[in-house]
Short mmCIF file of C-alpha atoms in Angstrom, two decimals:
data_model
loop_
_atom_site.label_atom_id
_atom_site.label_comp_id
_atom_site.label_asym_id
_atom_site.label_seq_id
_atom_site.Cartn_x
_atom_site.Cartn_y
_atom_site.Cartn_z
CA UNK O 4 -5.58 -21.18 -0.70
CA UNK O 5 -6.37 -19.35 -3.96
CA UNK O 6 -5.78 -21.47 -7.07
CA UNK O 7 -3.58 -19.92 -9.74
CA UNK O 8 -6.34 -19.81 -12.34
CA UNK O 9 -9.03 -18.59 -9.95
CA UNK O 10 -7.55 -15.22 -9.00
CA UNK O 11 -9.53 -12.98 -11.35
CA UNK O 12 -12.70 -11.73 -9.69
CA UNK O 13 -15.09 -8.79 -9.49
CA UNK O 14 -13.94 -5.82 -7.47
CA UNK O 15 -16.83 -5.92 -4.98
CA UNK O 16 -16.22 -9.59 -4.20
CA UNK O 17 -12.53 -8.97 -3.56
CA UNK O 18 -13.14 -6.00 -1.26
CA UNK O 19 -15.91 -7.83 0.63
CA UNK O 20 -13.29 -10.16 2.11
CA UNK O 21 -11.72 -7.27 4.05
CA UNK O 22 -13.16 -7.17 7.60
CA UNK O 23 -13.69 -4.23 9.91
CA UNK O 24 -10.53 -3.40 11.82
CA UNK O 25 -8.18 -4.70 9.13
CA UNK O 26 -4.66 -3.37 8.65
CA UNK O 27 -4.25 -2.45 4.99
CA UNK O 28 -1.21 -1.38 3.00
CA UNK O 29 -2.03 0.94 0.10
CA UNK O 30 0.42 1.33 -2.77
CA UNK O 31 1.27 4.59 -4.44
CA UNK O 32 3.37 7.72 -4.04
CA UNK O 33 0.96 10.62 -4.17
CA UNK O 34 -1.37 9.69 -7.01
CA UNK O 35 0.90 7.53 -9.22
CA UNK O 36 0.42 3.88 -8.36
CA UNK O 37 -2.48 4.45 -5.97
CA UNK O 38 -5.30 1.86 -6.42
CA UNK O 39 -8.10 4.42 -6.62
CA UNK O 40 -10.75 1.97 -7.83
CA UNK O 41 -10.06 -0.43 -4.96
CA UNK O 42 -10.20 2.41 -2.45
CA UNK O 43 -13.52 3.65 -3.85
CA UNK O 44 -14.87 0.11 -3.58
CA UNK O 45 -13.65 -0.09 0.02
CA UNK O 46 -15.41 3.19 0.77
CA UNK O 47 -18.65 1.88 -0.74
CA UNK O 48 -18.35 -1.45 1.07
CA UNK O 49 -18.52 0.16 4.49
CA UNK O 50 -15.62 -1.31 6.48
CA UNK O 51 -14.42 0.87 9.34
CA UNK O 52 -11.96 1.03 12.22
CA UNK O 53 -9.19 0.55 9.66
CA UNK O 54 -5.44 0.93 10.01
CA UNK O 55 -3.92 2.16 6.75
CA UNK O 56 -0.26 2.10 5.78
CA UNK O 57 0.60 4.45 2.94
CA UNK O 58 3.43 6.72 1.93
CA UNK O 59 1.09 9.74 2.11
CA UNK O 60 -2.56 10.62 2.73
CA UNK O 61 -3.37 11.56 -0.88
CA UNK O 62 -5.31 14.82 -1.18
CA UNK O 63 -8.78 15.71 0.11
CA UNK O 64 -11.49 14.00 -1.90
CA UNK O 65 -9.36 11.29 -3.52
CA UNK O 66 -7.84 7.96 -2.55
CA UNK O 67 -7.51 7.32 1.16
CA UNK O 68 -8.55 10.94 1.68
CA UNK O 69 -12.14 9.80 1.12
CA UNK O 70 -11.86 7.10 3.79
CA UNK O 71 -10.38 9.58 6.26
CA UNK O 72 -13.16 12.10 5.57
CA UNK O 73 -15.74 9.36 6.15
CA UNK O 74 -14.26 8.59 9.58
CA UNK O 75 -13.32 5.06 8.63
CA UNK O 76 -9.61 5.24 9.47
CA UNK O 77 -8.63 4.86 13.12
CA UNK O 78 -4.89 4.91 12.45
CA UNK O 79 -2.62 5.97 9.61
CA UNK O 80 1.02 4.90 9.35
CA UNK O 81 2.71 7.25 6.89
CA UNK O 82 5.58 9.57 5.98
CA UNK O 83 3.68 12.83 5.57
CA UNK O 84 0.25 14.47 5.50
CA UNK O 85 1.24 17.75 3.91
CA UNK O 86 -1.15 17.65 0.94
CA UNK O 87 -4.24 16.66 2.92
CA UNK O 88 -5.62 19.28 5.29
CA UNK O 89 -8.50 16.95 6.22
CA UNK O 90 -6.06 14.31 7.44
CA UNK O 91 -4.16 16.93 9.44
CA UNK O 92 -7.40 18.06 11.07
CA UNK O 93 -8.39 14.45 11.85
CA UNK O 94 -5.01 13.96 13.53
CA UNK O 95 -5.18 17.19 15.50
CA UNK O 96 -8.71 16.52 16.77
CA UNK O 97 -7.90 12.95 17.77
CA UNK O 98 -10.26 11.39 15.24
CA UNK O 99 -7.33 9.52 13.69
CA UNK O 100 -4.06 8.41 15.24
CA UNK O 101 -1.06 9.04 13.00
CA UNK O 102 2.33 7.33 13.23
CA UNK O 103 5.09 8.93 11.19
CA UNK O 104 8.17 7.21 9.83
CA UNK O 105 10.81 8.80 7.58
CA UNK O 106 10.13 7.49 4.10
CA UNK O 107 13.27 5.37 3.85
CA UNK O 108 12.52 3.70 7.17
CA UNK O 109 8.91 3.10 6.16
CA UNK O 110 9.98 1.41 2.94
CA UNK O 111 12.58 -0.73 4.71
CA UNK O 112 10.12 -1.77 7.45
CA UNK O 113 7.77 -3.01 4.73
CA UNK O 114 10.56 -4.69 2.77
CA UNK O 115 11.75 -6.55 5.85
CA UNK O 116 8.29 -8.00 6.41
CA UNK O 117 8.20 -9.07 2.78
CA UNK O 118 11.44 -11.03 2.97
CA UNK O 119 10.67 -12.59 6.34
CA UNK O 120 12.91 -10.48 8.58
CA UNK O 121 11.73 -9.31 11.97
CA UNK O 122 13.34 -5.90 11.60
CA UNK O 123 16.64 -4.11 11.05
CA UNK O 124 19.23 -1.93 12.76
CA UNK O 125 19.51 1.78 12.00
CA UNK O 126 21.09 4.94 13.35
CA UNK O 127 18.59 7.21 11.59
CA UNK O 128 16.85 9.57 13.98
CA UNK O 129 18.98 8.73 17.00
CA UNK O 130 18.47 11.38 19.69
CA UNK O 131 15.31 12.77 18.05
CA UNK O 132 11.56 12.19 18.34
CA UNK O 133 11.88 9.53 15.64
CA UNK O 134 13.76 7.31 18.09
CA UNK O 135 11.19 7.53 20.90
CA UNK O 136 10.10 4.09 22.06
CA UNK O 137 12.70 2.21 20.02
CA UNK O 138 14.91 -0.42 21.61
CA UNK O 139 18.63 0.11 21.24
CA UNK O 140 21.68 -2.12 21.38
CA UNK O 141 25.42 -1.65 21.24
CA UNK O 142 27.33 -3.60 18.63
CA UNK O 143 31.11 -3.30 18.23
CA UNK O 144 31.11 0.02 20.01
CA UNK O 145 28.27 1.57 18.01
CA UNK O 146 24.72 2.14 19.22
CA UNK O 147 21.89 1.08 16.96
CA UNK O 148 18.12 1.35 17.15
CA UNK O 149 15.96 -1.65 16.32
CA UNK O 150 13.22 -0.95 13.78
CA UNK O 151 10.62 -3.74 13.63
CA UNK O 152 9.22 -4.94 10.31
CA UNK O 153 5.80 -3.69 9.25
CA UNK O 154 3.26 -6.25 8.04
CA UNK O 155 -0.43 -6.03 7.09
CA UNK O 156 -3.54 -8.17 6.71
CA UNK O 157 -4.18 -6.88 3.18
CA UNK O 158 -2.36 -4.90 0.51
CA UNK O 159 -4.15 -2.97 -2.22
CA UNK O 160 -1.90 -2.35 -5.22
CA UNK O 161 -2.16 -0.89 -8.72
CA UNK O 162 -0.58 -2.57 -11.74
CA UNK O 163 -0.56 -1.61 -15.41
CA UNK O 164 -0.88 -5.23 -16.58
CA UNK O 165 -1.44 -8.64 -15.04
CA UNK O 166 -2.21 -12.16 -16.10
CA UNK O 167 -4.78 -14.60 -14.76
CA UNK O 168 -2.21 -16.15 -12.44
CA UNK O 169 -1.58 -12.79 -10.77
CA UNK O 170 1.80 -11.84 -12.20
CA UNK O 171 2.01 -8.03 -12.17
CA UNK O 172 3.75 -5.35 -14.21
CA UNK O 173 3.87 -1.78 -12.93
CA UNK O 174 4.36 1.30 -15.09
CA UNK O 175 6.92 4.02 -14.45
CA UNK O 176 6.57 5.59 -10.98
CA UNK O 177 3.87 3.12 -9.96
CA UNK O 178 6.90 0.94 -9.14
CA UNK O 179 7.17 2.76 -5.82
CA UNK O 180 5.62 1.11 -2.78
CA UNK O 181 3.51 -1.38 -4.74
CA UNK O 182 6.16 -4.14 -5.15
CA UNK O 183 7.20 -3.89 -1.49
CA UNK O 184 3.66 -3.98 -0.17
CA UNK O 185 2.71 -6.89 -2.42
CA UNK O 186 5.26 -8.96 -0.48
CA UNK O 187 4.35 -7.79 3.02
CA UNK O 188 0.66 -8.64 3.44
CA UNK O 189 -1.27 -11.83 4.10
CA UNK O 190 -3.57 -11.14 1.14
CA UNK O 191 -2.89 -8.94 -1.87
CA UNK O 192 -5.61 -7.48 -4.11
CA UNK O 193 -4.34 -5.97 -7.34
CA UNK O 194 -6.25 -3.69 -9.69
CA UNK O 195 -5.09 -3.56 -13.29
CA UNK O 196 -6.12 -2.16 -16.65
CA UNK O 197 -5.42 -5.33 -18.56
CA UNK O 198 -5.45 -9.05 -17.78
CA UNK O 199 -3.55 -11.32 -20.13
CA UNK O 200 -3.50 -15.06 -20.44
CA UNK O 201 -0.67 -16.94 -18.71
CA UNK O 202 2.49 -16.80 -20.81
CA UNK O 203 1.59 -13.56 -22.59
CA UNK O 204 3.54 -11.29 -20.23
CA UNK O 205 7.25 -11.03 -21.06
CA UNK O 206 8.89 -12.91 -18.20
CA UNK O 207 11.71 -10.40 -17.73
CA UNK O 208 9.23 -7.52 -17.24
CA UNK O 209 7.25 -9.04 -14.36
CA UNK O 210 7.77 -7.04 -11.17
CA UNK O 211 5.58 -9.01 -8.72
CA UNK O 212 5.35 -12.79 -9.22
CA UNK O 213 1.97 -14.46 -8.89
CA UNK O 214 2.95 -16.22 -5.64
CA UNK O 215 2.39 -12.95 -3.76
CA UNK O 216 -0.99 -12.06 -5.30
CA UNK O 217 -4.33 -13.32 -4.00
CA UNK O 218 -6.84 -11.64 -6.32
CA UNK O 219 -6.80 -9.57 -9.49
CA UNK O 220 -9.56 -7.22 -10.63
CA UNK O 221 -9.75 -5.41 -13.95
CA UNK O 222 -10.69 -1.75 -13.88
CA UNK O 223 -11.31 0.85 -16.56
CA UNK O 224 -8.55 3.41 -16.91
CA UNK O 225 -10.96 6.33 -16.50
CA UNK O 226 -12.64 4.95 -13.36
CA UNK O 227 -9.33 4.17 -11.65
CA UNK O 228 -8.12 7.75 -12.17
CA UNK O 229 -11.34 9.62 -11.53
CA UNK O 230 -10.03 11.43 -8.47
CA UNK O 231 -6.56 12.27 -9.77
CA UNK O 232 -5.68 15.94 -9.99
CA UNK O 233 -4.62 17.19 -13.39
CA UNK O 234 -1.12 18.10 -12.16
CA UNK O 235 -0.43 14.46 -11.26
CA UNK O 236 -0.31 13.34 -14.92
#
């Protein structure tokens, strides 16, 4: 178990704990909130056969796009690939298996894992390809599909600020999938621009409490955004 005051570490040491074949949630919606520095470190570290869970596939040459191009992703669980032609090609050639979920269902599957639920009932996608393989039940005359929760070995998240205990504050649209994913993984590695001492973060602005965070690494603002397209700012 990680002690509260021993969570700050170097980025390479944090990433080295991820094994081959791990299932990893990656925060972000497009570029905002994506932990680019952690993903670059994962690329450099060499792990393969990975299952990634992310809202999208980023764009070619940035974020998880780099891992896909390097052939390190065996499976991607996502909502869309539309901005990444390399990911589409990897899917079409069989290099990478892709599982699609509508974005609302993807978010709720992650949230359920974070709060300890095994899944939820939904009528979204009934009678379409979305419902293929789902179990159904009838409740008070209505038919529902069972969507299982979605959990991961690791979550990589991006925060604007943190403290040494691992409390996290996200900025603006980085508060997308990051808070959900930080609750739904066995281990959570957070990158941040600034690490404060305990007690320096305003309590009512903390989005992810330290209980969910395993390790915190500080990154330079420029290095963590080096792959971001200009139109994403």
